[in-house]
Amino acid sequence: MNEFYQKDTISIKDFNKEQLEKVFTSTDKIMQLDPSDRREICKGKTLAYLFYEPSTRTRLSFDSAMASIGGNSLGIADTNSSSTQKGESLADTVRMMSIYSDVLVLRHTLDGSSRFAAEVSNKPVINAGSGTEEHPTQAIQDLFTIKKEKKKIDGLKIGIVGDLKYGRTVYSLLYGLGNYDVDVRLISPESLRIRSDSTYEIKQRLDYTESTNIEEHIDELDVLYVTRIQKERFPDEEEYLKVKGSYVVGLDLLKQMKEDSIILHPLPRIDEISTDIDKTKNAKYFEQAEYGKHTRAALLGLTLNENGF
Ligand code: NCD
């Protein structure tokens, strides 16, 4: 039996290196299949999505991934139009959605929400973003992108810049990178350093340095992972205004980077990468978004087929 069958994907910490590599191999396989064979993988299966927060890429990439493997999706993209508005609990909503589907994809404002949903759902739950805590499928997509574009992960120097305090993609990426031998440089304003309650665990998994100055590291990096300042998660708008626009990656900065370095971003971008960068060979964030469709299709295929595909 394939070990991912009927398993929840709640945290990237639940994946060891071997399991991550299996998802990558399945992704490579899926990308090579012709569309009609690809559509056999989840033929007749249904994905239900339940999003309590805005999303463009994550929800649509799940939707399009599921369609590409022959399944269909239904769900709630805006909880204002669902019975949540009438006061229905998350537990009851999840129970209902699991009746209508084979797998449930949840995005929620609260840390721990996906873990909780997995406890009440009798179908596998995939975490599509739980508060500031984690976004495991984004990390799978990010690691896969690094592997495809740099041909390896081990041995790379990786800079992560921006909002390291509230950015959940950062936490999942760091936990995922903990499976590899990488040199990580965390770059953020002082007030947006990684949360102190997570540093112990991250230190157990990998070595990193912290800095406020991107120029100190830029010429050494193989990968620059840029993140958006998470405006909506600041308890105080004044604090957001102090750090808004702290780092803008533009052509001047790119000139200092290694010729073959790559720039990633989970998107959406606000102003932290200048649009001049988009057409350069180093910009890989749109490819990264496209890989996200394939990594999600692979994960769904593994989750829903007892013998894999
Ligand atoms: C991210 C998220 O929701 O955490 N978006 C995404 O899923 N690609 C990043 C962000 O919102 O900044």
PDB file of C-alpha atoms and ligand atoms in Angstrom:
ATOM      1  CA  MET A   1       0.000   0.000   0.000  1.00  0.00           C
ATOM      2  CA  ASN A   2       1.187   3.529  -0.723  1.00  0.00           C
ATOM      3  CA  GLU A   3       2.029   5.206   2.584  1.00  0.00           C
ATOM      4  CA  PHE A   4       0.237   8.464   1.712  1.00  0.00           C
ATOM      5  CA  TYR A   5      -3.091   6.725   1.120  1.00  0.00           C
ATOM      6  CA  GLN A   6      -5.875   8.354   3.167  1.00  0.00           C
ATOM      7  CA  LYS A   7      -3.293  10.356   5.169  1.00  0.00           C
ATOM      8  CA  ASP A   8      -3.869  13.946   6.278  1.00  0.00           C
ATOM      9  CA  THR A   9      -1.362  16.593   5.255  1.00  0.00           C
ATOM     10  CA  ILE A  10      -1.353  18.928   8.212  1.00  0.00           C
ATOM     11  CA  SER A  11       2.283  19.840   8.732  1.00  0.00           C
ATOM     12  CA  ILE A  12       5.385  19.553   6.610  1.00  0.00           C
ATOM     13  CA  LYS A  13       7.008  18.159   9.751  1.00  0.00           C
ATOM     14  CA  ASP A  14       5.074  14.934   9.083  1.00  0.00           C
ATOM     15  CA  PHE A  15       7.198  14.370   5.949  1.00  0.00           C
ATOM     16  CA  ASN A  16      10.738  13.036   6.173  1.00  0.00           C
ATOM     17  CA  LYS A  17      13.229  13.462   3.344  1.00  0.00           C
ATOM     18  CA  GLU A  18      12.370  10.148   1.758  1.00  0.00           C
ATOM     19  CA  GLN A  19       8.664  11.003   1.736  1.00  0.00           C
ATOM     20  CA  LEU A  20       9.301  14.438   0.248  1.00  0.00           C
ATOM     21  CA  GLU A  21      11.409  12.842  -2.457  1.00  0.00           C
ATOM     22  CA  LYS A  22       8.580  10.390  -3.184  1.00  0.00           C
ATOM     23  CA  VAL A  23       6.176  13.265  -3.735  1.00  0.00           C
ATOM     24  CA  PHE A  24       8.745  14.903  -6.042  1.00  0.00           C
ATOM     25  CA  THR A  25       9.191  11.695  -8.038  1.00  0.00           C
ATOM     26  CA  SER A  26       5.423  11.349  -8.380  1.00  0.00           C
ATOM     27  CA  THR A  27       5.249  14.988  -9.475  1.00  0.00           C
ATOM     28  CA  ASP A  28       7.849  14.355 -12.180  1.00  0.00           C
ATOM     29  CA  LYS A  29       5.851  11.347 -13.288  1.00  0.00           C
ATOM     30  CA  ILE A  30       2.586  13.277 -13.428  1.00  0.00           C
ATOM     31  CA  MET A  31       4.190  16.077 -15.440  1.00  0.00           C
ATOM     32  CA  GLN A  32       5.269  13.573 -18.054  1.00  0.00           C
ATOM     33  CA  LEU A  33       1.942  11.797 -18.440  1.00  0.00           C
ATOM     34  CA  ASP A  34      -0.183  12.688 -21.394  1.00  0.00           C
ATOM     35  CA  PRO A  35      -3.415  14.433 -20.399  1.00  0.00           C
ATOM     36  CA  SER A  36      -5.684  11.456 -20.986  1.00  0.00           C
ATOM     37  CA  ASP A  37      -3.582   9.133 -18.775  1.00  0.00           C
ATOM     38  CA  ARG A  38      -3.297  11.875 -16.199  1.00  0.00           C
ATOM     39  CA  ARG A  39      -7.084  12.131 -16.045  1.00  0.00           C
ATOM     40  CA  GLU A  40      -7.329   8.489 -14.960  1.00  0.00           C
ATOM     41  CA  ILE A  41      -5.545   9.141 -11.636  1.00  0.00           C
ATOM     42  CA  CYS A  42      -8.489  10.555  -9.673  1.00  0.00           C
ATOM     43  CA  LYS A  43     -11.324   9.841 -12.047  1.00  0.00           C
ATOM     44  CA  GLY A  44     -14.666  10.228 -10.287  1.00  0.00           C
ATOM     45  CA  LYS A  45     -13.122  11.560  -7.052  1.00  0.00           C
ATOM     46  CA  THR A  46     -14.229  14.785  -5.403  1.00  0.00           C
ATOM     47  CA  LEU A  47     -12.211  17.399  -3.575  1.00  0.00           C
ATOM     48  CA  ALA A  48     -13.999  19.797  -1.243  1.00  0.00           C
ATOM     49  CA  TYR A  49     -12.385  23.097  -0.344  1.00  0.00           C
ATOM     50  CA  LEU A  50     -13.278  25.237   2.613  1.00  0.00           C
ATOM     51  CA  PHE A  51     -11.555  28.614   2.726  1.00  0.00           C
ATOM     52  CA  TYR A  52     -12.019  31.004   5.614  1.00  0.00           C
ATOM     53  CA  GLU A  53      -9.358  33.342   4.210  1.00  0.00           C
ATOM     54  CA  PRO A  54      -8.797  34.862   0.777  1.00  0.00           C
ATOM     55  CA  SER A  55      -6.840  32.862  -1.773  1.00  0.00           C
ATOM     56  CA  THR A  56      -6.143  32.925  -5.479  1.00  0.00           C
ATOM     57  CA  ARG A  57      -3.365  30.459  -6.238  1.00  0.00           C
ATOM     58  CA  THR A  58      -3.816  27.863  -3.547  1.00  0.00           C
ATOM     59  CA  ARG A  59      -7.501  27.261  -4.119  1.00  0.00           C
ATOM     60  CA  LEU A  60      -7.350  27.486  -7.891  1.00  0.00           C
ATOM     61  CA  SER A  61      -4.253  25.309  -8.067  1.00  0.00           C
ATOM     62  CA  PHE A  62      -6.024  22.602  -6.060  1.00  0.00           C
ATOM     63  CA  ASP A  63      -9.036  22.996  -8.310  1.00  0.00           C
ATOM     64  CA  SER A  64      -7.021  22.822 -11.495  1.00  0.00           C
ATOM     65  CA  ALA A  65      -4.803  20.016 -10.130  1.00  0.00           C
ATOM     66  CA  MET A  66      -7.882  17.941  -9.342  1.00  0.00           C
ATOM     67  CA  ALA A  67      -9.391  18.586 -12.786  1.00  0.00           C
ATOM     68  CA  SER A  68      -6.107  17.609 -14.451  1.00  0.00           C
ATOM     69  CA  ILE A  69      -6.204  14.186 -12.763  1.00  0.00           C
ATOM     70  CA  GLY A  70      -9.838  13.593 -13.706  1.00  0.00           C
ATOM     71  CA  GLY A  71     -11.509  14.549 -10.442  1.00  0.00           C
ATOM     72  CA  ASN A  72     -13.820  17.381  -9.601  1.00  0.00           C
ATOM     73  CA  SER A  73     -14.018  20.005  -6.870  1.00  0.00           C
ATOM     74  CA  LEU A  74     -16.722  21.760  -4.958  1.00  0.00           C
ATOM     75  CA  GLY A  75     -16.598  23.983  -1.972  1.00  0.00           C
ATOM     76  CA  ILE A  76     -16.807  27.242  -0.152  1.00  0.00           C
ATOM     77  CA  ALA A  77     -14.414  29.939  -1.218  1.00  0.00           C
ATOM     78  CA  ASP A  78     -16.049  32.646   0.820  1.00  0.00           C
ATOM     79  CA  THR A  79     -17.471  31.669   4.175  1.00  0.00           C
ATOM     80  CA  ASN A  80     -19.662  34.795   4.148  1.00  0.00           C
ATOM     81  CA  SER A  81     -21.924  32.913   1.776  1.00  0.00           C
ATOM     82  CA  SER A  82     -22.079  29.688   3.814  1.00  0.00           C
ATOM     83  CA  SER A  83     -23.823  28.572   6.986  1.00  0.00           C
ATOM     84  CA  THR A  84     -20.749  29.718   8.919  1.00  0.00           C
ATOM     85  CA  GLN A  85     -22.560  33.063   8.796  1.00  0.00           C
ATOM     86  CA  LYS A  86     -25.475  31.474  10.647  1.00  0.00           C
ATOM     87  CA  GLY A  87     -23.104  30.306  13.348  1.00  0.00           C
ATOM     88  CA  GLU A  88     -22.334  26.782  12.184  1.00  0.00           C
ATOM     89  CA  SER A  89     -19.193  25.490  13.885  1.00  0.00           C
ATOM     90  CA  LEU A  90     -16.021  24.505  12.041  1.00  0.00           C
ATOM     91  CA  ALA A  91     -16.526  20.922  13.251  1.00  0.00           C
ATOM     92  CA  ASP A  92     -20.032  20.657  11.779  1.00  0.00           C
ATOM     93  CA  THR A  93     -19.025  22.345   8.529  1.00  0.00           C
ATOM     94  CA  VAL A  94     -16.087  19.939   8.165  1.00  0.00           C
ATOM     95  CA  ARG A  95     -18.332  16.930   8.895  1.00  0.00           C
ATOM     96  CA  MET A  96     -20.768  18.082   6.204  1.00  0.00           C
ATOM     97  CA  MET A  97     -18.066  18.723   3.648  1.00  0.00           C
ATOM     98  CA  SER A  98     -16.556  15.295   4.241  1.00  0.00           C
ATOM     99  CA  ILE A  99     -19.894  13.700   3.334  1.00  0.00           C
ATOM    100  CA  TYR A 100     -19.756  15.314  -0.098  1.00  0.00           C
ATOM    101  CA  SER A 101     -16.133  14.558  -0.912  1.00  0.00           C
ATOM    102  CA  ASP A 102     -13.128  12.221  -0.836  1.00  0.00           C
ATOM    103  CA  VAL A 103     -10.628  14.792   0.425  1.00  0.00           C
ATOM    104  CA  LEU A 104     -10.983  18.130   2.172  1.00  0.00           C
ATOM    105  CA  VAL A 105      -8.738  21.171   1.672  1.00  0.00           C
ATOM    106  CA  LEU A 106      -8.952  23.745   4.440  1.00  0.00           C
ATOM    107  CA  ARG A 107      -7.627  27.265   4.882  1.00  0.00           C
ATOM    108  CA  HIS A 108      -8.390  28.932   8.172  1.00  0.00           C
ATOM    109  CA  THR A 109      -7.283  31.938  10.208  1.00  0.00           C
ATOM    110  CA  LEU A 110      -6.431  29.907  13.289  1.00  0.00           C
ATOM    111  CA  ASP A 111      -3.281  27.941  14.086  1.00  0.00           C
ATOM    112  CA  GLY A 112      -4.284  24.355  14.832  1.00  0.00           C
ATOM    113  CA  SER A 113      -7.428  24.548  12.662  1.00  0.00           C
ATOM    114  CA  SER A 114      -6.365  21.824  10.222  1.00  0.00           C
ATOM    115  CA  ARG A 115      -5.258  19.466  12.960  1.00  0.00           C
ATOM    116  CA  PHE A 116      -8.667  19.953  14.570  1.00  0.00           C
ATOM    117  CA  ALA A 117     -10.495  19.439  11.262  1.00  0.00           C
ATOM    118  CA  ALA A 118      -8.583  16.190  10.699  1.00  0.00           C
ATOM    119  CA  GLU A 119      -9.842  14.928  14.044  1.00  0.00           C
ATOM    120  CA  VAL A 120     -13.491  15.429  13.116  1.00  0.00           C
ATOM    121  CA  SER A 121     -13.328  14.568   9.422  1.00  0.00           C
ATOM    122  CA  ASN A 122     -13.605  10.990   8.229  1.00  0.00           C
ATOM    123  CA  LYS A 123     -11.893  11.960   4.971  1.00  0.00           C
ATOM    124  CA  PRO A 124      -8.257  13.069   4.672  1.00  0.00           C
ATOM    125  CA  VAL A 125      -7.646  16.769   5.324  1.00  0.00           C
ATOM    126  CA  ILE A 126      -5.035  18.849   3.527  1.00  0.00           C
ATOM    127  CA  ASN A 127      -3.931  22.042   5.245  1.00  0.00           C
ATOM    128  CA  ALA A 128      -3.948  24.942   2.758  1.00  0.00           C
ATOM    129  CA  GLY A 129      -2.814  27.471   5.378  1.00  0.00           C
ATOM    130  CA  SER A 130      -3.515  27.484   9.110  1.00  0.00           C
ATOM    131  CA  GLY A 131      -3.139  30.943  10.639  1.00  0.00           C
ATOM    132  CA  THR A 132       0.511  31.942  10.963  1.00  0.00           C
ATOM    133  CA  GLU A 133       1.473  28.370  11.661  1.00  0.00           C
ATOM    134  CA  GLU A 134       1.965  26.395   8.457  1.00  0.00           C
ATOM    135  CA  HIS A 135       1.272  25.982   4.758  1.00  0.00           C
ATOM    136  CA  PRO A 136       2.695  22.535   3.979  1.00  0.00           C
ATOM    137  CA  THR A 137       1.657  22.202   0.325  1.00  0.00           C
ATOM    138  CA  GLN A 138       3.336  25.538  -0.395  1.00  0.00           C
ATOM    139  CA  ALA A 139       6.560  24.153   1.110  1.00  0.00           C
ATOM    140  CA  ILE A 140       6.334  21.022  -1.057  1.00  0.00           C
ATOM    141  CA  GLN A 141       5.939  23.285  -4.081  1.00  0.00           C
ATOM    142  CA  ASP A 142       8.822  25.545  -2.945  1.00  0.00           C
ATOM    143  CA  LEU A 143      11.199  22.625  -2.355  1.00  0.00           C
ATOM    144  CA  PHE A 144      10.212  21.053  -5.667  1.00  0.00           C
ATOM    145  CA  THR A 145      10.865  24.365  -7.452  1.00  0.00           C
ATOM    146  CA  ILE A 146      14.333  24.638  -5.884  1.00  0.00           C
ATOM    147  CA  LYS A 147      15.101  21.075  -6.888  1.00  0.00           C
ATOM    148  CA  LYS A 148      13.930  21.574 -10.467  1.00  0.00           C
ATOM    149  CA  GLU A 149      15.570  24.923 -11.000  1.00  0.00           C
ATOM    150  CA  LYS A 150      18.856  24.292  -9.131  1.00  0.00           C
ATOM    151  CA  LYS A 151      19.008  20.528  -9.784  1.00  0.00           C
ATOM    152  CA  LYS A 152      19.584  19.916  -6.060  1.00  0.00           C
ATOM    153  CA  ILE A 153      18.722  21.219  -2.594  1.00  0.00           C
ATOM    154  CA  ASP A 154      21.676  20.001  -0.536  1.00  0.00           C
ATOM    155  CA  GLY A 155      24.591  22.401  -0.426  1.00  0.00           C
ATOM    156  CA  LEU A 156      22.638  25.538  -1.349  1.00  0.00           C
ATOM    157  CA  LYS A 157      22.760  28.928   0.335  1.00  0.00           C
ATOM    158  CA  ILE A 158      19.190  30.103   0.795  1.00  0.00           C
ATOM    159  CA  GLY A 159      18.135  33.605   1.884  1.00  0.00           C
ATOM    160  CA  ILE A 160      14.601  34.092   3.191  1.00  0.00           C
ATOM    161  CA  VAL A 161      13.555  37.716   3.374  1.00  0.00           C
ATOM    162  CA  GLY A 162      10.534  39.671   4.559  1.00  0.00           C
ATOM    163  CA  ASP A 163       7.930  38.851   7.148  1.00  0.00           C
ATOM    164  CA  LEU A 164       9.398  35.929   9.048  1.00  0.00           C
ATOM    165  CA  LYS A 165       7.154  36.505  12.022  1.00  0.00           C
ATOM    166  CA  TYR A 166       3.711  36.088  10.477  1.00  0.00           C
ATOM    167  CA  GLY A 167       4.537  34.357   7.168  1.00  0.00           C
ATOM    168  CA  ARG A 168       3.347  30.755   7.499  1.00  0.00           C
ATOM    169  CA  THR A 169       5.045  29.725   4.257  1.00  0.00           C
ATOM    170  CA  VAL A 170       8.362  30.562   5.942  1.00  0.00           C
ATOM    171  CA  TYR A 171       7.761  28.139   8.814  1.00  0.00           C
ATOM    172  CA  SER A 172       6.774  25.276   6.545  1.00  0.00           C
ATOM    173  CA  LEU A 173       9.723  25.983   4.258  1.00  0.00           C
ATOM    174  CA  LEU A 174      12.156  26.036   7.188  1.00  0.00           C
ATOM    175  CA  TYR A 175      10.833  22.761   8.612  1.00  0.00           C
ATOM    176  CA  GLY A 176      11.011  21.208   5.140  1.00  0.00           C
ATOM    177  CA  LEU A 177      14.548  22.494   4.529  1.00  0.00           C
ATOM    178  CA  GLY A 178      15.508  20.844   7.808  1.00  0.00           C
ATOM    179  CA  ASN A 179      15.660  17.574   5.847  1.00  0.00           C
ATOM    180  CA  TYR A 180      18.493  18.916   3.689  1.00  0.00           C
ATOM    181  CA  ASP A 181      22.011  20.178   4.208  1.00  0.00           C
ATOM    182  CA  VAL A 182      21.489  23.882   3.522  1.00  0.00           C
ATOM    183  CA  ASP A 183      22.891  27.189   4.733  1.00  0.00           C
ATOM    184  CA  VAL A 184      19.951  29.455   5.583  1.00  0.00           C
ATOM    185  CA  ARG A 185      20.115  33.241   6.023  1.00  0.00           C
ATOM    186  CA  LEU A 186      17.050  34.837   7.556  1.00  0.00           C
ATOM    187  CA  ILE A 187      16.696  38.501   6.678  1.00  0.00           C
ATOM    188  CA  SER A 188      13.959  40.679   8.174  1.00  0.00           C
ATOM    189  CA  PRO A 189      13.288  43.861  10.109  1.00  0.00           C
ATOM    190  CA  GLU A 190      14.088  43.371  13.796  1.00  0.00           C
ATOM    191  CA  SER A 191      10.373  43.274  14.679  1.00  0.00           C
ATOM    192  CA  LEU A 192       9.615  40.561  12.084  1.00  0.00           C
ATOM    193  CA  ARG A 193      12.211  37.968  13.064  1.00  0.00           C
ATOM    194  CA  ILE A 194      10.957  34.392  13.397  1.00  0.00           C
ATOM    195  CA  ARG A 195       8.795  33.905  16.459  1.00  0.00           C
ATOM    196  CA  SER A 196      10.730  33.068  19.587  1.00  0.00           C
ATOM    197  CA  ASP A 197       8.405  30.150  20.358  1.00  0.00           C
ATOM    198  CA  SER A 198       9.553  28.464  17.124  1.00  0.00           C
ATOM    199  CA  THR A 199      13.292  29.129  17.222  1.00  0.00           C
ATOM    200  CA  TYR A 200      14.090  26.149  19.434  1.00  0.00           C
ATOM    201  CA  GLU A 201      12.445  23.714  17.064  1.00  0.00           C
ATOM    202  CA  ILE A 202      13.884  25.322  13.932  1.00  0.00           C
ATOM    203  CA  LYS A 203      17.386  25.269  15.464  1.00  0.00           C
ATOM    204  CA  GLN A 204      17.016  21.549  16.090  1.00  0.00           C
ATOM    205  CA  ARG A 205      16.380  21.059  12.394  1.00  0.00           C
ATOM    206  CA  LEU A 206      18.809  23.410  10.636  1.00  0.00           C
ATOM    207  CA  ASP A 207      21.512  26.042  10.972  1.00  0.00           C
ATOM    208  CA  TYR A 208      20.599  29.601  10.181  1.00  0.00           C
ATOM    209  CA  THR A 209      21.830  33.134  10.712  1.00  0.00           C
ATOM    210  CA  GLU A 210      19.640  36.214  11.238  1.00  0.00           C
ATOM    211  CA  SER A 211      20.236  39.681   9.891  1.00  0.00           C
ATOM    212  CA  THR A 212      18.400  42.874   8.991  1.00  0.00           C
ATOM    213  CA  ASN A 213      20.703  43.650   6.083  1.00  0.00           C
ATOM    214  CA  ILE A 214      20.045  41.927   2.766  1.00  0.00           C
ATOM    215  CA  GLU A 215      23.207  43.403   1.189  1.00  0.00           C
ATOM    216  CA  GLU A 216      25.361  41.411   3.600  1.00  0.00           C
ATOM    217  CA  HIS A 217      24.281  38.131   2.041  1.00  0.00           C
ATOM    218  CA  ILE A 218      22.997  38.854  -1.425  1.00  0.00           C
ATOM    219  CA  ASP A 219      26.154  37.980  -3.421  1.00  0.00           C
ATOM    220  CA  GLU A 220      26.416  34.534  -1.824  1.00  0.00           C
ATOM    221  CA  LEU A 221      22.868  33.258  -2.255  1.00  0.00           C
ATOM    222  CA  ASP A 222      21.744  30.519  -4.621  1.00  0.00           C
ATOM    223  CA  VAL A 223      18.090  31.077  -3.759  1.00  0.00           C
ATOM    224  CA  LEU A 224      16.397  34.254  -2.580  1.00  0.00           C
ATOM    225  CA  TYR A 225      12.916  33.525  -1.181  1.00  0.00           C
ATOM    226  CA  VAL A 226      10.989  36.763  -0.815  1.00  0.00           C
ATOM    227  CA  THR A 227       7.819  37.094   1.257  1.00  0.00           C
ATOM    228  CA  ARG A 228       5.065  39.654   1.622  1.00  0.00           C
ATOM    229  CA  ILE A 229       4.657  41.638   4.826  1.00  0.00           C
ATOM    230  CA  GLN A 230       1.458  40.022   6.190  1.00  0.00           C
ATOM    231  CA  LYS A 231      -0.474  43.233   6.779  1.00  0.00           C
ATOM    232  CA  GLU A 232      -3.673  41.461   7.843  1.00  0.00           C
ATOM    233  CA  ARG A 233      -1.938  39.670  10.714  1.00  0.00           C
ATOM    234  CA  PHE A 234      -0.568  42.767  12.463  1.00  0.00           C
ATOM    235  CA  PRO A 235      -2.447  43.523  15.672  1.00  0.00           C
ATOM    236  CA  ASP A 236      -1.601  47.193  15.197  1.00  0.00           C
ATOM    237  CA  GLU A 237      -1.577  49.027  11.861  1.00  0.00           C
ATOM    238  CA  GLU A 238       1.067  51.474  13.161  1.00  0.00           C
ATOM    239  CA  GLU A 239       3.480  48.552  13.479  1.00  0.00           C
ATOM    240  CA  TYR A 240       2.762  47.529   9.904  1.00  0.00           C
ATOM    241  CA  LEU A 241       3.421  51.041   8.617  1.00  0.00           C
ATOM    242  CA  LYS A 242       6.849  51.012  10.286  1.00  0.00           C
ATOM    243  CA  VAL A 243       8.009  47.963   8.313  1.00  0.00           C
ATOM    244  CA  LYS A 244       6.030  48.352   5.098  1.00  0.00           C
ATOM    245  CA  GLY A 245       8.356  48.427   2.090  1.00  0.00           C
ATOM    246  CA  SER A 246      11.392  47.365   4.179  1.00  0.00           C
ATOM    247  CA  TYR A 247      12.880  45.334   1.344  1.00  0.00           C
ATOM    248  CA  VAL A 248      12.346  45.801  -2.341  1.00  0.00           C
ATOM    249  CA  VAL A 249      14.181  43.451  -4.654  1.00  0.00           C
ATOM    250  CA  GLY A 250      14.989  45.408  -7.796  1.00  0.00           C
ATOM    251  CA  LEU A 251      17.503  45.268 -10.646  1.00  0.00           C
ATOM    252  CA  ASP A 252      20.169  46.995  -8.520  1.00  0.00           C
ATOM    253  CA  LEU A 253      20.037  44.162  -6.009  1.00  0.00           C
ATOM    254  CA  LEU A 254      19.832  41.512  -8.723  1.00  0.00           C
ATOM    255  CA  LYS A 255      23.122  42.847 -10.177  1.00  0.00           C
ATOM    256  CA  GLN A 256      24.860  41.852  -6.954  1.00  0.00           C
ATOM    257  CA  MET A 257      23.482  38.311  -7.085  1.00  0.00           C
ATOM    258  CA  LYS A 258      25.136  35.224  -8.530  1.00  0.00           C
ATOM    259  CA  GLU A 259      24.491  34.782 -12.227  1.00  0.00           C
ATOM    260  CA  ASP A 260      22.603  31.518 -11.704  1.00  0.00           C
ATOM    261  CA  SER A 261      20.728  32.464  -8.528  1.00  0.00           C
ATOM    262  CA  ILE A 262      16.954  32.162  -8.480  1.00  0.00           C
ATOM    263  CA  ILE A 263      14.305  34.394  -6.911  1.00  0.00           C
ATOM    264  CA  LEU A 264      11.190  32.768  -5.463  1.00  0.00           C
ATOM    265  CA  HIS A 265       8.031  34.166  -3.856  1.00  0.00           C
ATOM    266  CA  PRO A 266       4.921  32.264  -2.710  1.00  0.00           C
ATOM    267  CA  LEU A 267       2.828  35.166  -4.108  1.00  0.00           C
ATOM    268  CA  PRO A 268       0.836  37.370  -3.912  1.00  0.00           C
ATOM    269  CA  ARG A 269       3.496  40.020  -4.387  1.00  0.00           C
ATOM    270  CA  ILE A 270       2.750  43.550  -3.274  1.00  0.00           C
ATOM    271  CA  ASP A 271       5.857  45.722  -3.734  1.00  0.00           C
ATOM    272  CA  GLU A 272       8.668  43.523  -2.428  1.00  0.00           C
ATOM    273  CA  ILE A 273       9.822  42.429  -5.888  1.00  0.00           C
ATOM    274  CA  SER A 274       9.925  45.087  -8.559  1.00  0.00           C
ATOM    275  CA  THR A 275       8.121  44.053 -11.746  1.00  0.00           C
ATOM    276  CA  ASP A 276      11.387  44.736 -13.675  1.00  0.00           C
ATOM    277  CA  ILE A 277      12.646  41.474 -12.230  1.00  0.00           C
ATOM    278  CA  ASP A 278       9.830  39.442 -13.800  1.00  0.00           C
ATOM    279  CA  LYS A 279      11.423  39.162 -17.217  1.00  0.00           C
ATOM    280  CA  THR A 280      14.889  38.216 -15.944  1.00  0.00           C
ATOM    281  CA  LYS A 281      16.075  34.602 -16.030  1.00  0.00           C
ATOM    282  CA  ASN A 282      16.466  34.638 -12.254  1.00  0.00           C
ATOM    283  CA  ALA A 283      12.748  35.213 -11.596  1.00  0.00           C
ATOM    284  CA  LYS A 284      11.160  31.821 -10.992  1.00  0.00           C
ATOM    285  CA  TYR A 285       8.045  32.740  -9.014  1.00  0.00           C
ATOM    286  CA  PHE A 286       5.620  32.162 -11.853  1.00  0.00           C
ATOM    287  CA  GLU A 287       7.209  28.777 -12.609  1.00  0.00           C
ATOM    288  CA  GLN A 288       6.933  28.107  -8.857  1.00  0.00           C
ATOM    289  CA  ALA A 289       3.179  28.771  -9.046  1.00  0.00           C
ATOM    290  CA  GLU A 290       2.897  26.378 -11.979  1.00  0.00           C
ATOM    291  CA  TYR A 291       4.842  23.650 -10.180  1.00  0.00           C
ATOM    292  CA  GLY A 292       2.309  24.071  -7.366  1.00  0.00           C
ATOM    293  CA  LYS A 293      -0.408  22.676  -9.581  1.00  0.00           C
ATOM    294  CA  HIS A 294       1.644  19.558 -10.326  1.00  0.00           C
ATOM    295  CA  THR A 295       2.869  18.949  -6.766  1.00  0.00           C
ATOM    296  CA  ARG A 296      -0.743  19.220  -5.545  1.00  0.00           C
ATOM    297  CA  ALA A 297      -1.942  16.842  -8.248  1.00  0.00           C
ATOM    298  CA  ALA A 298       0.735  14.344  -7.149  1.00  0.00           C
ATOM    299  CA  LEU A 299      -0.198  14.677  -3.491  1.00  0.00           C
ATOM    300  CA  LEU A 300      -3.895  14.214  -4.282  1.00  0.00           C
ATOM    301  CA  GLY A 301      -3.114  11.209  -6.472  1.00  0.00           C
ATOM    302  CA  LEU A 302      -1.114   9.616  -3.660  1.00  0.00           C
ATOM    303  CA  THR A 303      -3.688  10.451  -0.998  1.00  0.00           C
ATOM    304  CA  LEU A 304      -6.594   9.001  -2.970  1.00  0.00           C
ATOM    305  CA  ASN A 305      -5.099   5.850  -4.557  1.00  0.00           C
ATOM    306  CA  GLU A 306      -4.336   2.885  -2.387  1.00  0.00           C
ATOM    307  CA  ASN A 307      -1.633   1.649  -4.719  1.00  0.00           C
ATOM    308  CA  GLY A 308      -0.349   5.040  -5.819  1.00  0.00           C
ATOM    309  CA  PHE A 309      -0.329   5.827  -9.510  1.00  0.00           C
TER     310      PHE A 309
HETATM  311  C1  NCD B   1       0.655  32.651   0.977  1.00  0.00           C
HETATM  312  C2  NCD B   1      -0.250  32.360   2.165  1.00  0.00           C
HETATM  313  O1  NCD B   1      -1.470  32.323   2.026  1.00  0.00           O
HETATM  314  O2  NCD B   1       0.327  32.138   3.226  1.00  0.00           O
HETATM  315  N1  NCD B   1      -0.025  32.637  -0.224  1.00  0.00           N
HETATM  316  C3  NCD B   1      -0.055  31.471  -0.936  1.00  0.00           C
HETATM  317  O3  NCD B   1      -0.736  30.550  -0.553  1.00  0.00           O
HETATM  318  N2  NCD B   1       0.711  31.370  -2.016  1.00  0.00           N
HETATM  319  C4  NCD B   1       1.527  33.811   1.123  1.00  0.00           C
HETATM  320  C5  NCD B   1       0.932  35.160   1.424  1.00  0.00           C
HETATM  321  O4  NCD B   1      -0.261  35.321   1.557  1.00  0.00           O
HETATM  322  O5  NCD B   1       1.745  36.092   1.526  1.00  0.00           O
END
